[in-house]
Short mmCIF file of C-alpha atoms in Angstrom, two decimals:
data_model
loop_
_atom_site.label_atom_id
_atom_site.label_comp_id
_atom_site.label_asym_id
_atom_site.label_seq_id
_atom_site.Cartn_x
_atom_site.Cartn_y
_atom_site.Cartn_z
CA MET E 1 -54.73 17.69 -175.32
CA ASP E 2 -57.21 15.74 -177.20
CA LEU E 3 -58.21 12.36 -175.51
CA ARG E 4 -59.26 9.57 -177.50
CA ILE E 5 -60.44 5.87 -176.79
CA PHE E 6 -58.72 3.10 -178.55
CA THR E 7 -59.99 -0.50 -178.61
CA GLU E 8 -58.56 -3.90 -179.41
CA PRO E 9 -61.73 -5.81 -180.58
CA GLN E 10 -59.75 -8.81 -181.79
CA GLN E 11 -59.21 -9.72 -178.31
CA GLY E 12 -62.83 -10.41 -177.80
CA ALA E 13 -65.74 -7.97 -178.55
CA SER E 14 -68.88 -8.03 -180.32
CA TYR E 15 -70.18 -5.17 -182.51
CA ASP E 16 -72.69 -4.46 -179.70
CA THR E 17 -70.04 -4.15 -177.10
CA LEU E 18 -68.02 -1.74 -179.44
CA LEU E 19 -71.34 0.21 -180.00
CA THR E 20 -71.84 0.44 -176.22
CA VAL E 21 -68.27 1.81 -175.75
CA ALA E 22 -68.48 4.17 -178.72
CA LYS E 23 -71.73 5.72 -177.24
CA ALA E 24 -70.06 6.03 -173.80
CA THR E 25 -67.09 7.76 -175.64
CA GLU E 26 -69.41 10.22 -177.09
CA ASP E 27 -71.40 10.71 -173.96
CA LEU E 28 -68.50 11.22 -171.75
CA GLY E 29 -67.00 13.87 -173.95
CA PHE E 30 -63.98 12.16 -175.51
CA ASP E 31 -62.77 13.35 -178.79
CA ALA E 32 -62.79 10.06 -180.72
CA PHE E 33 -63.30 6.37 -180.85
CA PHE E 34 -60.73 4.22 -182.64
CA ARG E 35 -60.24 0.61 -183.14
CA SER E 36 -57.57 -1.73 -184.42
CA ASP E 37 -57.56 -3.82 -187.54
CA HIS E 38 -57.04 -7.28 -186.73
CA TYR E 39 -58.65 -10.63 -187.40
CA LEU E 40 -56.93 -12.83 -184.80
CA ARG E 41 -56.67 -12.43 -180.95
CA MET E 42 -53.24 -11.94 -179.40
CA GLY E 43 -51.89 -13.78 -176.21
CA SER E 44 -54.03 -15.68 -173.82
CA ALA E 45 -57.49 -13.93 -174.66
CA ASP E 46 -60.07 -16.20 -176.01
CA GLY E 47 -61.12 -13.79 -178.76
CA LEU E 48 -64.67 -14.73 -178.45
CA PRO E 49 -67.11 -14.20 -180.09
CA GLY E 50 -64.66 -13.65 -182.78
CA PRO E 51 -63.22 -10.86 -184.90
CA THR E 52 -65.17 -7.85 -186.33
CA ASP E 53 -64.12 -6.03 -189.35
CA ALA E 54 -62.89 -2.66 -188.72
CA TRP E 55 -64.63 -0.72 -191.62
CA ILE E 56 -67.85 -2.66 -191.26
CA THR E 57 -67.84 -1.62 -187.53
CA LEU E 58 -67.11 2.11 -188.19
CA ALA E 59 -69.87 2.15 -190.80
CA GLY E 60 -72.39 1.12 -188.14
CA LEU E 61 -71.02 3.50 -185.59
CA ALA E 62 -71.11 6.24 -188.06
CA ARG E 63 -74.87 6.07 -188.22
CA GLU E 64 -74.99 5.30 -184.34
CA THR E 65 -73.02 8.39 -183.14
CA SER E 66 -73.10 12.19 -184.03
CA ARG E 67 -70.01 13.85 -182.70
CA ILE E 68 -66.98 11.77 -182.19
CA ARG E 69 -64.41 11.22 -184.66
CA LEU E 70 -64.07 7.60 -185.94
CA GLY E 71 -60.92 5.77 -187.14
CA THR E 72 -58.37 2.92 -187.24
CA LEU E 73 -55.05 2.56 -185.59
CA MET E 74 -54.05 1.11 -187.98
CA THR E 75 -55.79 -0.26 -191.10
CA ALA E 76 -53.48 -2.98 -192.32
CA GLY E 77 -52.46 -2.58 -195.91
CA THR E 78 -52.43 -6.19 -196.61
CA PHE E 79 -56.10 -6.55 -195.84
CA ARG E 80 -57.39 -4.40 -198.69
CA LEU E 81 -56.58 -3.28 -202.16
CA PRO E 82 -55.89 0.50 -202.28
CA GLY E 83 -58.74 1.46 -204.67
CA VAL E 84 -61.28 -0.49 -202.59
CA LEU E 85 -60.09 0.95 -199.43
CA ALA E 86 -60.59 4.49 -200.95
CA ILE E 87 -64.06 3.50 -201.78
CA GLN E 88 -64.94 2.18 -198.33
CA VAL E 89 -63.51 4.96 -196.44
CA ALA E 90 -65.08 7.74 -198.59
CA GLN E 91 -68.43 5.74 -198.07
CA VAL E 92 -68.11 5.66 -194.23
CA ASP E 93 -67.09 9.23 -194.21
CA GLN E 94 -70.25 10.06 -195.96
CA MET E 95 -72.20 8.07 -193.60
CA SER E 96 -70.71 9.80 -190.65
CA GLY E 97 -71.21 13.36 -192.00
CA GLY E 98 -67.51 13.71 -192.21
CA ARG E 99 -66.05 12.16 -189.19
CA ILE E 100 -63.68 9.64 -190.46
CA GLU E 101 -59.74 9.39 -190.11
CA LEU E 102 -57.69 6.69 -191.76
CA GLY E 103 -54.66 5.38 -189.97
CA LEU E 104 -52.91 3.20 -192.45
CA GLY E 105 -49.98 0.73 -191.80
CA SER E 106 -48.21 -1.86 -193.90
CA GLY E 107 -49.61 -4.86 -191.79
CA TRP E 108 -47.40 -7.09 -189.64
CA PHE E 109 -49.20 -10.07 -187.81
CA GLU E 110 -48.40 -12.82 -190.18
CA GLU E 111 -50.31 -15.51 -188.14
CA GLU E 112 -53.62 -13.82 -188.75
CA HIS E 113 -53.13 -13.80 -192.41
CA ARG E 114 -52.40 -17.53 -192.42
CA ALA E 115 -55.62 -18.11 -190.18
CA TYR E 116 -57.83 -16.35 -192.81
CA GLY E 117 -56.07 -16.86 -196.12
CA ILE E 118 -54.71 -13.45 -196.61
CA PRO E 119 -51.36 -13.22 -198.69
CA PHE E 120 -48.65 -11.85 -196.56
CA PRO E 121 -46.16 -10.35 -199.04
CA LYS E 122 -42.56 -10.02 -198.09
CA GLU E 123 -42.30 -6.33 -199.36
CA LYS E 124 -44.81 -4.67 -197.38
CA PHE E 125 -43.44 -1.18 -196.89
CA GLY E 126 -43.32 -0.47 -200.87
CA ARG E 127 -46.81 -1.54 -201.17
CA LEU E 128 -47.69 0.88 -198.32
CA GLU E 129 -46.07 3.75 -200.08
CA GLU E 130 -47.98 3.04 -203.17
CA GLN E 131 -51.27 2.46 -201.23
CA LEU E 132 -50.95 6.03 -199.75
CA ALA E 133 -50.31 7.59 -203.10
CA ILE E 134 -53.29 5.92 -204.54
CA VAL E 135 -55.91 6.45 -201.84
CA THR E 136 -54.99 9.99 -201.36
CA GLY E 137 -54.66 10.60 -205.19
CA LEU E 138 -58.15 9.08 -205.80
CA TRP E 139 -59.64 11.47 -203.27
CA GLN E 140 -57.76 14.50 -204.49
CA THR E 141 -58.62 13.96 -208.18
CA PRO E 142 -61.43 16.48 -209.25
CA VAL E 143 -64.85 15.18 -210.05
CA GLY E 144 -64.98 14.70 -213.89
CA GLN E 145 -61.21 13.90 -214.08
CA THR E 146 -59.54 10.51 -213.85
CA PHE E 147 -56.85 9.04 -211.90
CA SER E 148 -54.04 6.58 -213.01
CA HIS E 149 -51.07 4.87 -211.11
CA ASP E 150 -48.64 2.48 -212.76
CA GLY E 151 -46.68 1.38 -209.84
CA THR E 152 -44.48 -1.83 -209.01
CA TYR E 153 -47.44 -3.40 -207.02
CA TYR E 154 -50.68 -1.65 -208.22
CA GLN E 155 -51.98 -0.32 -211.51
CA LEU E 156 -54.89 1.70 -211.87
CA THR E 157 -56.06 3.11 -215.30
CA GLU E 158 -58.45 6.04 -215.88
CA SER E 159 -60.30 5.53 -212.61
CA PRO E 160 -63.16 7.90 -212.17
CA ALA E 161 -61.79 8.29 -208.66
CA LEU E 162 -65.28 8.12 -207.09
CA PRO E 163 -66.92 8.41 -204.63
CA LYS E 164 -65.54 11.36 -202.63
CA PRO E 165 -65.37 11.53 -198.97
CA ALA E 166 -67.68 14.14 -197.15
CA GLN E 167 -64.62 15.87 -195.91
CA GLN E 168 -62.56 17.95 -198.13
CA LYS E 169 -59.60 15.88 -196.84
CA VAL E 170 -59.73 12.84 -194.67
CA PRO E 171 -57.02 12.96 -192.12
CA VAL E 172 -54.48 10.24 -192.68
CA LEU E 173 -52.58 8.95 -189.70
CA ILE E 174 -49.08 7.22 -190.09
CA GLY E 175 -47.06 5.72 -187.21
CA GLY E 176 -44.56 3.53 -185.97
CA HIS E 177 -40.83 3.03 -184.70
CA GLY E 178 -39.02 3.01 -187.83
CA ALA E 179 -36.09 5.33 -188.04
CA VAL E 180 -35.87 6.29 -191.70
CA ARG E 181 -38.70 5.30 -194.12
CA THR E 182 -41.52 5.76 -191.57
CA PRO E 183 -40.74 9.53 -190.86
CA SER E 184 -40.17 9.99 -194.54
CA LEU E 185 -43.61 8.56 -195.51
CA ALA E 186 -45.32 10.64 -192.70
CA ALA E 187 -43.70 13.85 -193.83
CA GLN E 188 -45.22 13.16 -197.28
CA TYR E 189 -48.65 11.82 -196.49
CA ALA E 190 -49.64 12.23 -192.85
CA ASP E 191 -51.84 14.82 -191.17
CA GLU E 192 -51.00 13.01 -187.84
CA PHE E 193 -48.07 11.01 -186.72
CA ASN E 194 -48.82 8.38 -184.05
CA ILE E 195 -46.38 6.37 -182.06
CA PRO E 196 -47.63 3.39 -180.10
CA PHE E 197 -46.65 1.97 -176.65
CA ALA E 198 -43.57 4.10 -176.59
CA SER E 199 -41.52 5.94 -173.66
CA VAL E 200 -41.52 9.55 -173.51
CA GLU E 201 -37.82 9.57 -174.61
CA ASP E 202 -38.37 7.13 -177.48
CA SER E 203 -41.26 9.36 -178.73
CA ASP E 204 -39.08 12.45 -178.28
CA ARG E 205 -36.52 11.06 -180.72
CA GLN E 206 -39.29 9.65 -183.22
CA PHE E 207 -41.24 12.95 -183.28
CA GLY E 208 -37.87 14.68 -183.97
CA ARG E 209 -37.18 12.43 -186.90
CA VAL E 210 -40.65 13.07 -188.32
CA ARG E 211 -40.15 16.93 -187.79
CA ALA E 212 -36.96 16.78 -189.44
CA ALA E 213 -38.28 14.71 -192.53
CA ALA E 214 -41.12 17.15 -193.13
CA GLU E 215 -38.76 20.26 -192.98
CA ALA E 216 -36.50 18.29 -195.38
CA ILE E 217 -39.37 18.47 -197.99
CA GLY E 218 -40.35 21.92 -197.36
CA ARG E 219 -43.10 21.27 -195.03
CA LYS E 220 -43.62 22.99 -191.55
CA ALA E 221 -43.08 20.40 -188.81
CA ASP E 222 -45.96 21.78 -186.96
CA ASP E 223 -48.37 20.96 -189.78
CA LEU E 224 -48.64 17.59 -188.28
CA VAL E 225 -50.38 16.44 -185.21
CA TYR E 226 -48.14 14.18 -182.85
CA SER E 227 -49.71 11.59 -180.81
CA ASN E 228 -49.28 8.59 -178.50
CA ALA E 229 -51.27 5.22 -178.02
CA LEU E 230 -50.70 3.96 -174.51
CA VAL E 231 -52.41 1.19 -172.45
CA ALA E 232 -54.76 2.73 -169.82
CA CYS E 233 -55.23 1.21 -166.29
CA VAL E 234 -56.66 4.11 -163.95
CA GLY E 235 -58.12 3.67 -160.53
CA LYS E 236 -59.26 5.82 -157.81
CA ASP E 237 -56.96 4.03 -155.36
CA ASP E 238 -54.41 1.31 -155.19
CA SER E 239 -56.77 -1.52 -155.05
CA GLU E 240 -58.75 -0.47 -158.03
CA VAL E 241 -55.70 -0.06 -160.18
CA ALA E 242 -54.66 -3.60 -159.07
CA ARG E 243 -57.98 -5.09 -159.99
CA ARG E 244 -58.18 -3.46 -163.31
CA ALA E 245 -54.60 -4.66 -164.20
CA ALA E 246 -55.48 -8.27 -163.11
CA VAL E 247 -58.47 -8.39 -165.61
CA ILE E 248 -56.22 -7.50 -168.50
CA GLY E 249 -53.49 -9.77 -167.18
CA ARG E 250 -50.94 -7.17 -166.56
CA GLU E 251 -48.81 -6.16 -163.61
CA VAL E 252 -49.33 -2.65 -162.09
CA ASP E 253 -45.50 -1.78 -162.11
CA GLU E 254 -45.17 -2.65 -165.64
CA LEU E 255 -48.44 -0.72 -166.59
CA LYS E 256 -46.93 2.38 -164.76
CA ALA E 257 -43.73 2.11 -166.57
CA ASN E 258 -44.99 1.57 -169.96
CA GLY E 259 -48.53 3.02 -169.97
CA LEU E 260 -51.06 5.50 -168.32
CA ALA E 261 -51.51 3.61 -165.13
CA GLY E 262 -52.33 4.43 -161.50
CA SER E 263 -54.38 7.37 -159.96
CA PRO E 264 -55.91 10.08 -161.88
CA ALA E 265 -53.04 12.41 -160.62
CA GLU E 266 -50.32 9.99 -161.73
CA VAL E 267 -51.86 9.60 -165.14
CA VAL E 268 -52.36 13.42 -165.62
CA ASP E 269 -48.69 13.95 -164.76
CA LYS E 270 -47.61 11.17 -167.26
CA ILE E 271 -49.56 12.84 -169.89
CA GLY E 272 -47.88 16.25 -169.12
CA ARG E 273 -44.56 14.81 -169.85
CA TYR E 274 -45.70 13.72 -173.26
CA ALA E 275 -47.34 17.12 -173.92
CA GLU E 276 -43.83 18.40 -173.05
CA ILE E 277 -42.17 16.83 -176.03
CA GLY E 278 -45.03 17.97 -178.36
CA ALA E 279 -47.79 15.42 -178.09
CA SER E 280 -51.20 16.97 -178.33
CA ARG E 281 -53.33 13.72 -178.65
CA ILE E 282 -53.43 10.66 -176.66
CA TYR E 283 -55.19 7.41 -177.37
CA PHE E 284 -56.12 5.39 -174.21
CA GLN E 285 -55.88 1.80 -175.16
CA VAL E 286 -58.80 0.45 -173.19
CA LEU E 287 -58.57 -3.37 -173.04
CA ASP E 288 -61.68 -4.34 -170.68
CA LEU E 289 -64.37 -3.10 -172.95
CA ASP E 290 -67.01 -4.18 -170.25
CA ASP E 291 -65.66 -1.90 -167.68
CA LEU E 292 -67.52 1.42 -168.59
CA ASP E 293 -66.75 2.81 -164.98
CA HIS E 294 -63.06 3.05 -166.16
CA LEU E 295 -64.12 5.32 -168.98
CA ASP E 296 -66.18 7.53 -166.56
CA LEU E 297 -63.28 7.70 -164.11
CA ILE E 298 -60.83 8.78 -167.07
CA ALA E 299 -63.49 11.24 -168.10
CA SER E 300 -64.20 12.87 -164.89
CA GLN E 301 -60.81 12.67 -163.18
CA VAL E 302 -58.19 12.89 -166.15
CA LYS E 303 -59.87 14.51 -168.82
CA SER E 304 -61.44 17.30 -166.70
CA GLN E 305 -57.80 18.25 -165.63
CA LEU E 306 -56.47 18.48 -169.25
CA GLY E 307 -59.32 20.64 -170.57
#
């Protein structure tokens, strides 16, 4: 079971804070550091000192870390033109020595688009389909050849399709709860399918849909990695769990029902239930980025039991 750290910097985090967490992620033996791609805080958080851009952050971390994978859950397709995104990701992959993964979604948070003057188109999923075709098509085009795309939303004419990532293939993550179009898109483009904040039962159903969609186009279902992203609130005893829950403004019972919360033994048991339905990777959504002891506890008492 791969264990990864997943952060939500729009809730309030500077680059220096993210760097500290990323270095701890690496030092403690986790597989990867991921971040969301949002420009506006959600809920009651003050969001100070303000948003950081996902790909600028990852570029910095690419030069400051050496082992961990780095990526997004999920880059918002509404924020970037696909040709520009392909350049950005390829460059950051080069800067990291080939450790980048691209999670790409359609974008959904309309309020942040209004706040920063970003267009919020009505038809987002069709745009996402074309974005995936363009980004992967640009990377796959052999050096010396050109790439063109004449779509409904995007047109590229004889692009030199440069630069190329350091990796022969940058892993692409697709995720979500949609019952039809999302599994189909994952089957076509994804190396990993991620379902965020879902129960074991809902995850099992969605994984089954993705597996069926893959097999329908002649792809082996096990070609994809299946993963979950879940909020983390782990404590060595009940009082520590309660303290960490209070800091992030959540109730312990709710966290235990919907996330990875409680004692290390409880969390290991919960992860085991996800493993039974085919998940081989877990993203711990860590909301208090100043609590490095939390990461240490997860590494020493949870990760150590999962191998």
